[in-house]
Coordinates of N, CA and C in Angstrom, one line a residue:
M1 N 8.6 -10.6 -35.6 CA 7.3 -11.0 -35.3 C 7.1 -11.6 -33.9
K2 N 8.2 -12.3 -33.5 CA 8.1 -12.9 -32.2 C 7.9 -11.9 -31.1
K3 N 8.6 -10.7 -31.2 CA 8.4 -9.6 -30.3 C 7.0 -9.1 -30.3
Q4 N 6.4 -8.9 -31.4 CA 5.0 -8.5 -31.5 C 4.0 -9.5 -30.9
T5 N 4.3 -10.8 -31.0 CA 3.5 -11.8 -30.4 C 3.6 -11.7 -28.9
Q6 N 4.8 -11.5 -28.4 CA 5.0 -11.4 -26.9 C 4.2 -10.2 -26.4
I7 N 4.3 -9.1 -27.1 CA 3.6 -7.9 -26.7 C 2.1 -8.1 -26.7
L8 N 1.6 -8.7 -27.7 CA 0.2 -9.0 -27.8 C -0.3 -9.9 -26.6
R9 N 0.5 -10.9 -26.3 CA 0.1 -11.8 -25.2 C 0.2 -11.0 -23.9
L10 N 1.1 -10.1 -23.7 CA 1.2 -9.3 -22.4 C 0.0 -8.4 -22.3
V11 N -0.4 -7.8 -23.4 CA -1.6 -6.9 -23.4 C -2.8 -7.7 -23.1
Q12 N -2.9 -8.9 -23.7 CA -4.1 -9.8 -23.4 C -4.1 -10.1 -21.9
V13 N -3.0 -10.3 -21.3 CA -3.0 -10.6 -19.8 C -3.5 -9.4 -19.1
L14 N -3.1 -8.2 -19.5 CA -3.6 -7.0 -18.8 C -5.1 -6.8 -18.9
E15 N -5.6 -7.2 -20.1 CA -7.0 -7.0 -20.4 C -7.9 -8.2 -20.0
D16 N -7.4 -9.3 -19.6 CA -8.1 -10.5 -19.3 C -8.9 -10.4 -17.9
E17 N -10.2 -10.1 -18.0 CA -11.0 -10.0 -16.8 C -11.0 -11.2 -16.0
L18 N -10.9 -12.4 -16.6 CA -11.0 -13.6 -15.8 C -9.7 -13.8 -14.9
D19 N -8.6 -13.2 -15.4 CA -7.4 -13.2 -14.6 C -7.5 -12.3 -13.4
Q20 N -8.2 -11.2 -13.6 CA -8.3 -10.2 -12.6 C -9.5 -10.4 -11.6
F21 N -10.5 -11.2 -12.0 CA -11.7 -11.4 -11.2 C -11.4 -12.0 -9.8
P22 N -10.5 -13.0 -9.7 CA -10.3 -13.6 -8.3 C -9.8 -12.5 -7.4
L23 N -8.8 -11.8 -7.8 CA -8.2 -10.7 -6.9 C -9.2 -9.6 -6.6
S24 N -10.0 -9.2 -7.6 CA -11.0 -8.2 -7.4 C -12.1 -8.7 -6.5
S25 N -12.4 -9.9 -6.6 CA -13.5 -10.5 -5.7 C -13.0 -10.5 -4.3
V26 N -11.7 -10.9 -4.1 CA -11.2 -11.0 -2.7 C -11.1 -9.6 -2.1
I27 N -10.7 -8.6 -2.9 CA -10.6 -7.2 -2.5 C -12.0 -6.7 -2.1
R28 N -13.0 -7.0 -2.9 CA -14.4 -6.6 -2.5 C -14.8 -7.2 -1.2
S29 N -14.6 -8.5 -1.1 CA -15.0 -9.2 0.2 C -14.2 -8.6 1.3
H30 N -13.0 -8.4 1.1 CA -12.2 -7.8 2.2 C -12.7 -6.4 2.6
A31 N -13.1 -5.6 1.6 CA -13.6 -4.3 1.9 C -14.9 -4.4 2.7
E32 N -15.7 -5.4 2.4 CA -16.9 -5.6 3.2 C -16.6 -5.9 4.7
L33 N -15.6 -6.8 4.9 CA -15.1 -7.1 6.2 C -14.6 -5.9 6.9
T34 N -13.9 -5.1 6.2 CA -13.3 -3.9 6.8 C -14.4 -2.9 7.2
E35 N -15.4 -2.8 6.4 CA -16.6 -1.9 6.7 C -17.3 -2.4 7.9
Q36 N -17.5 -3.7 8.0 CA -18.1 -4.3 9.2 C -17.3 -4.1 10.5
A37 N -16.0 -4.2 10.4 CA -15.1 -4.0 11.5 C -15.2 -2.5 11.9
L38 N -15.2 -1.6 11.0 CA -15.2 -0.2 11.2 C -16.6 0.2 11.9
D39 N -17.7 -0.4 11.4 CA -19.0 -0.2 12.1 C -19.0 -0.7 13.5
A40 N -18.4 -1.9 13.7 CA -18.4 -2.4 15.1 C -17.5 -1.6 16.0
S41 N -16.4 -1.1 15.5 CA -15.5 -0.2 16.3 C -16.2 1.1 16.6
S42 N -16.9 1.7 15.6 CA -17.7 2.9 15.9 C -18.8 2.7 16.9
N43 N -19.5 1.6 16.8 CA -20.5 1.3 17.7 C -20.0 1.1 19.1
R44 N -18.8 0.5 19.3 CA -18.2 0.3 20.6 C -17.9 1.7 21.2
L45 N -17.3 2.6 20.4 CA -17.0 3.9 20.9 C -18.3 4.7 21.3
L46 N -19.4 4.5 20.6 CA -20.7 5.1 21.0 C -21.1 4.5 22.3
D47 N -21.0 3.2 22.4 CA -21.4 2.5 23.7 C -20.7 3.0 24.9
I48 N -19.4 3.4 24.7 CA -18.6 3.8 25.9 C -18.6 5.3 26.0
G49 N -19.4 6.0 25.3 CA -19.6 7.5 25.4 C -18.6 8.3 24.6
Q50 N -18.0 7.8 23.6 CA -17.1 8.4 22.7 C -16.0 9.2 23.4
P51 N -15.3 8.5 24.3 CA -14.2 9.2 25.0 C -13.0 9.5 24.1
G52 N -12.1 10.4 24.5 CA -10.9 10.6 23.7 C -10.1 9.3 23.7
R53 N -9.2 9.2 22.7 CA -8.4 8.0 22.5 C -7.7 7.5 23.7
K54 N -7.2 8.4 24.5 CA -6.4 7.9 25.7 C -7.3 7.2 26.7
F55 N -8.6 7.4 26.6 CA -9.6 6.7 27.5 C -10.3 5.5 27.0
W56 N -9.9 5.1 25.8 CA -10.6 3.9 25.2 C -10.3 2.7 26.1
D57 N -11.3 1.8 26.2 CA -11.0 0.5 26.9 C -10.3 -0.5 25.9
H58 N -10.0 -1.6 26.5 CA -9.2 -2.6 25.7 C -10.0 -3.1 24.5
P59 N -11.3 -3.4 24.6 CA -12.0 -3.9 23.4 C -12.0 -2.8 22.3
A60 N -12.1 -1.5 22.7 CA -12.2 -0.5 21.7 C -10.8 -0.4 21.0
E61 N -9.7 -0.5 21.7 CA -8.4 -0.5 21.1 C -8.2 -1.7 20.2
L62 N -8.6 -2.9 20.6 CA -8.5 -4.1 19.7 C -9.3 -3.9 18.5
M63 N -10.5 -3.4 18.6 CA -11.3 -3.2 17.4 C -10.7 -2.2 16.4
Y64 N -10.1 -1.1 17.0 CA -9.5 -0.1 16.2 C -8.3 -0.8 15.4
D65 N -7.5 -1.6 16.2 CA -6.3 -2.2 15.5 C -6.8 -3.2 14.5
E66 N -7.9 -3.9 14.7 CA -8.4 -4.8 13.7 C -8.7 -4.1 12.4
V67 N -9.3 -2.9 12.5 CA -9.6 -2.1 11.3 C -8.3 -1.8 10.6
G68 N -7.3 -1.4 11.3 CA -6.0 -1.1 10.7 C -5.4 -2.3 10.0
V69 N -5.5 -3.5 10.6 CA -4.9 -4.7 10.0 C -5.7 -5.0 8.7
L70 N -7.0 -4.9 8.7 CA -7.8 -5.2 7.6 C -7.5 -4.2 6.4
L71 N -7.4 -2.9 6.8 CA -7.0 -1.9 5.8 C -5.6 -2.1 5.2
G72 N -4.7 -2.4 6.1 CA -3.3 -2.7 5.6 C -3.3 -3.9 4.7
A73 N -4.0 -5.0 5.1 CA -4.0 -6.2 4.2 C -4.7 -5.9 2.9
M74 N -5.7 -5.0 2.9 CA -6.3 -4.7 1.6 C -5.4 -3.9 0.7
F75 N -4.6 -3.0 1.3 CA -3.6 -2.3 0.4 C -2.5 -3.3 -0.1
V76 N -2.2 -4.3 0.7 CA -1.2 -5.3 0.2 C -1.8 -6.1 -1.0
L77 N -3.1 -6.5 -0.9 CA -3.8 -7.1 -2.0 C -3.8 -6.2 -3.3
I78 N -4.1 -5.0 -3.1 CA -4.1 -4.0 -4.2 C -2.6 -3.9 -4.8
Q79 N -1.6 -3.9 -3.9 CA -0.3 -3.9 -4.3 C 0.1 -5.1 -5.2
A80 N -0.5 -6.2 -5.0 CA -0.2 -7.4 -5.8 C -0.6 -7.1 -7.2
A81 N -1.8 -6.5 -7.4 CA -2.3 -6.2 -8.7 C -1.4 -5.1 -9.4
I82 N -1.0 -4.1 -8.6 CA -0.1 -3.0 -9.1 C 1.2 -3.6 -9.6
T83 N 1.8 -4.5 -8.8 CA 3.1 -5.1 -9.1 C 3.0 -5.9 -10.4
E84 N 1.9 -6.7 -10.5 CA 1.7 -7.5 -11.8 C 1.6 -6.5 -13.0
T85 N 0.8 -5.5 -12.9 CA 0.5 -4.6 -14.0 C 1.8 -3.9 -14.3
V86 N 2.5 -3.3 -13.3 CA 3.7 -2.6 -13.6 C 4.8 -3.5 -14.3
S87 N 4.9 -4.7 -13.8 CA 5.9 -5.6 -14.4 C 5.6 -5.9 -15.9
I88 N 4.3 -6.1 -16.2 CA 3.9 -6.3 -17.6 C 4.1 -5.1 -18.5
V89 N 3.8 -3.9 -18.0 CA 4.0 -2.7 -18.7 C 5.4 -2.4 -19.0
I90 N 6.3 -2.6 -18.0 CA 7.7 -2.4 -18.1 C 8.2 -3.4 -19.2
R91 N 7.8 -4.6 -19.2 CA 8.2 -5.6 -20.2 C 7.8 -5.2 -21.6
I92 N 6.6 -4.7 -21.7 CA 6.1 -4.2 -23.0 C 7.0 -3.1 -23.5
Y93 N 7.3 -2.2 -22.7 CA 8.2 -1.1 -23.1 C 9.6 -1.6 -23.5
E94 N 10.1 -2.6 -22.7 CA 11.4 -3.2 -23.1 C 11.4 -3.9 -24.4
L95 N 10.3 -4.6 -24.7 CA 10.2 -5.3 -26.0 C 10.1 -4.3 -27.2
N96 N 9.6 -3.1 -26.9 CA 9.6 -2.0 -27.9 C 10.9 -1.2 -27.9
G97 N 11.9 -1.6 -27.1 CA 13.2 -0.9 -27.1 C 13.1 0.4 -26.3
Q98 N 12.2 0.5 -25.5 CA 12.0 1.7 -24.6 C 12.3 1.4 -23.2
K99 N 12.6 2.4 -22.4 CA 12.8 2.2 -21.0 C 11.7 3.0 -20.2
I100 N 11.2 2.5 -19.2 CA 10.3 3.2 -18.3 C 10.5 2.6 -16.9
N101 N 10.5 3.5 -15.9 CA 10.6 3.0 -14.5 C 9.3 2.8 -13.8
K102 N 9.3 2.1 -12.7 CA 8.1 1.7 -11.9 C 7.3 3.0 -11.6
S103 N 8.0 4.0 -11.1 CA 7.3 5.3 -10.7 C 6.5 5.9 -11.9
A104 N 7.2 5.9 -13.1 CA 6.5 6.4 -14.3 C 5.3 5.6 -14.7
V105 N 5.4 4.3 -14.6 CA 4.3 3.4 -14.9 C 3.1 3.6 -14.0
M106 N 3.4 3.8 -12.7 CA 2.4 4.0 -11.7 C 1.7 5.4 -11.9
S107 N 2.3 6.3 -12.7 CA 1.7 7.6 -13.0 C 0.9 7.6 -14.3
L108 N 1.1 6.6 -15.1 CA 0.4 6.6 -16.4 C -1.1 6.6 -16.2
E109 N -1.8 7.5 -16.9 CA -3.2 7.5 -16.9 C -3.8 7.5 -15.5
S110 N -3.1 8.1 -14.5 CA -3.6 8.1 -13.1 C -3.7 9.5 -12.6
N111 N -4.8 9.7 -11.8 CA -5.0 11.0 -11.2 C -3.9 11.2 -10.1
L112 N -3.6 12.5 -9.9 CA -2.5 12.8 -8.9 C -3.2 13.4 -7.7
D113 N -2.6 13.1 -6.5 CA -3.1 13.7 -5.3 C -2.6 15.2 -5.3
S114 N -3.4 16.1 -5.0 CA -3.1 17.5 -5.1 C -2.0 17.9 -4.0
Q115 N -2.0 17.3 -2.9 CA -1.1 17.6 -1.8 C 0.3 17.0 -2.0
S116 N 0.4 15.8 -2.4 CA 1.7 15.1 -2.5 C 2.2 15.1 -3.9
N117 N 1.3 15.3 -4.9 CA 1.7 15.2 -6.3 C 2.0 13.7 -6.7
L118 N 1.6 12.8 -5.9 CA 1.8 11.3 -6.2 C 0.5 10.8 -6.9
S119 N 0.7 9.8 -7.8 CA -0.5 9.2 -8.4 C -1.2 8.4 -7.3
H120 N -2.5 8.2 -7.5 CA -3.3 7.4 -6.6 C -2.8 6.0 -6.5
V121 N -2.2 5.5 -7.6 CA -1.6 4.2 -7.7 C -0.4 4.1 -6.8
A122 N 0.4 5.2 -6.9 CA 1.7 5.2 -6.0 C 1.3 5.3 -4.6
I123 N 0.2 6.0 -4.2 CA -0.2 6.2 -2.9 C -0.7 4.8 -2.3
A124 N -1.4 4.1 -3.1 CA -1.9 2.7 -2.7 C -0.7 1.8 -2.5
N125 N 0.3 1.9 -3.4 CA 1.5 1.1 -3.3 C 2.3 1.5 -2.0
G126 N 2.4 2.8 -1.8 CA 3.1 3.3 -0.6 C 2.4 2.9 0.7
A127 N 1.0 2.9 0.7 CA 0.3 2.4 1.9 C 0.6 1.0 2.2
A128 N 0.7 0.1 1.2 CA 1.0 -1.3 1.4 C 2.4 -1.4 1.9
N129 N 3.4 -0.7 1.4 CA 4.7 -0.7 1.9 C 4.8 -0.2 3.3
Y130 N 4.1 0.9 3.6 CA 4.0 1.4 5.0 C 3.5 0.3 5.9
Y131 N 2.4 -0.3 5.6 CA 1.8 -1.4 6.4 C 2.8 -2.5 6.7
K132 N 3.5 -2.9 5.6 CA 4.4 -4.1 5.7 C 5.6 -3.8 6.5
H133 N 6.1 -2.6 6.4 CA 7.5 -2.3 6.9 C 7.6 -1.3 8.1
C134 N 6.5 -0.7 8.5 CA 6.6 0.3 9.6 C 7.3 -0.2 10.9
F135 N 7.1 -1.5 11.2 CA 7.7 -2.0 12.4 C 9.2 -2.1 12.3
E136 N 9.8 -2.1 11.1 CA 11.2 -2.2 10.9 C 11.9 -0.9 11.1
W137 N 11.1 0.2 11.1 CA 11.7 1.5 11.1 C 11.7 2.1 12.5
P138 N 12.6 3.0 12.8 CA 12.7 3.7 14.1 C 11.5 4.6 14.2
N139 N 11.1 5.1 15.4 CA 10.0 5.9 15.6 C 10.1 7.2 14.8
D140 N 11.2 7.8 14.7 CA 11.4 9.0 13.9 C 11.8 8.6 12.5
W141 N 11.1 7.7 11.8 CA 11.5 7.2 10.5 C 11.6 8.2 9.4
R142 N 10.9 9.3 9.5 CA 10.9 10.3 8.4 C 12.3 11.0 8.3
A143 N 13.0 11.0 9.4 CA 14.3 11.7 9.4 C 15.5 10.8 8.9
I144 N 15.2 9.5 8.7 CA 16.3 8.6 8.3 C 16.6 8.8 6.9
T145 N 17.9 8.7 6.6 CA 18.4 8.8 5.2 C 18.9 7.5 4.7
R146 N 19.2 7.4 3.4 CA 19.7 6.2 2.8 C 21.0 5.7 3.4
H147 N 21.8 6.7 3.9 CA 23.1 6.3 4.4 C 23.2 6.2 5.9
D148 N 22.1 6.2 6.6 CA 22.0 6.1 8.1 C 22.2 4.6 8.4
H149 N 23.2 4.2 9.1 CA 23.5 2.8 9.4 C 23.3 2.5 10.9
S150 N 22.5 3.3 11.6 CA 22.4 3.2 13.0 C 21.4 2.1 13.4
Y151 N 20.7 1.5 12.4 CA 19.8 0.4 12.7 C 19.8 -0.5 11.4
P152 N 19.4 -1.8 11.6 CA 19.4 -2.7 10.4 C 18.4 -2.2 9.4
S153 N 18.8 -2.2 8.1 CA 17.8 -1.8 7.1 C 18.0 -2.7 5.9
T154 N 17.0 -2.6 5.0 CA 17.0 -3.3 3.8 C 17.4 -2.3 2.7
R155 N 17.8 -2.8 1.5 CA 18.2 -2.0 0.4 C 17.2 -1.0 0.0
N156 N 15.9 -1.3 0.0 CA 14.9 -0.4 -0.5 C 14.2 0.4 0.6
E157 N 14.6 0.2 1.8 CA 13.9 0.8 3.0 C 13.8 2.3 2.9
P158 N 14.9 3.0 2.7 CA 14.8 4.5 2.7 C 13.9 5.0 1.6
R159 N 14.0 4.3 0.4 CA 13.1 4.7 -0.7 C 11.7 4.4 -0.4
T160 N 11.4 3.3 0.2 CA 10.1 2.9 0.6 C 9.5 4.0 1.6
R161 N 10.3 4.3 2.6 CA 9.9 5.3 3.6 C 9.6 6.7 2.9
S162 N 10.5 7.1 2.1 CA 10.4 8.4 1.5 C 9.2 8.5 0.6
G163 N 8.8 7.4 0.0 CA 7.6 7.4 -0.9 C 6.3 7.7 -0.1
G164 N 6.3 7.3 1.2 CA 5.1 7.5 2.0 C 5.1 8.7 2.8
Q165 N 6.2 9.4 2.9 CA 6.3 10.6 3.7 C 5.2 11.6 3.5
P166 N 4.9 12.0 2.3 CA 3.9 13.1 2.1 C 2.5 12.7 2.6
I167 N 2.3 11.4 2.7 CA 0.9 10.9 2.9 C 0.7 10.3 4.3
F168 N 1.7 9.5 4.7 CA 1.5 8.7 5.9 C 2.2 9.2 7.1
R169 N 1.6 9.1 8.2 CA 2.2 9.4 9.5 C 2.0 8.2 10.4
R170 N 3.0 7.9 11.2 CA 3.0 6.7 12.0 C 2.0 6.9 13.2
P171 N 0.9 6.1 13.2 CA -0.1 6.3 14.3 C 0.5 5.9 15.6
R172 N 0.0 6.4 16.7 CA 0.5 6.1 18.1 C 0.4 4.6 18.3
H173 N -0.6 3.9 18.0 CA -0.8 2.5 18.3 C 0.2 1.6 17.6
R174 N 0.9 2.1 16.6 CA 1.8 1.3 15.8 C 3.3 1.3 16.4
K175 N 3.5 2.2 17.4 CA 4.9 2.3 17.9 C 5.2 1.1 18.7
L176 N 6.4 0.7 18.6 CA 6.9 -0.5 19.4 C 7.7 -0.1 20.6
T177 N 8.2 1.1 20.7 CA 9.0 1.5 21.8 C 8.3 2.6 22.6

């Protein structure tokens, strides 16, 4: 009975809208800020005659980077909700004597992207990882393997990079070298 009680409590946590409201509210507010920054960036480009990227002035570059930071931070906020949910679902499976991995949980009841065959949840998770870790990776990060020791890496880094490969490309403005 104790196991059933634990499962019931975990399911209640997943369904509790009051627990989810603060994060949802912050994400909505953050989305509004991102939209405002994107509008300001677009207006700046209109003001300077919509030149090609290599001819943008400094304010246009800064505004573009601000949009990128806001989008990246929003994906990290979404990742917090994904991580909580995945952890709870994995625990429920364990309490039922079943095993399931993070990737499988992120694909449960989720639409798949037709190009990458990744769930939308996995794509959001990968976007957060990309945003958080892209500066740690070499410029040609897609070619790095788990066993390449030519640069400092973390245990999960190759797996994190490979999860984003079908979707994400390193933008020019994010290169450090």
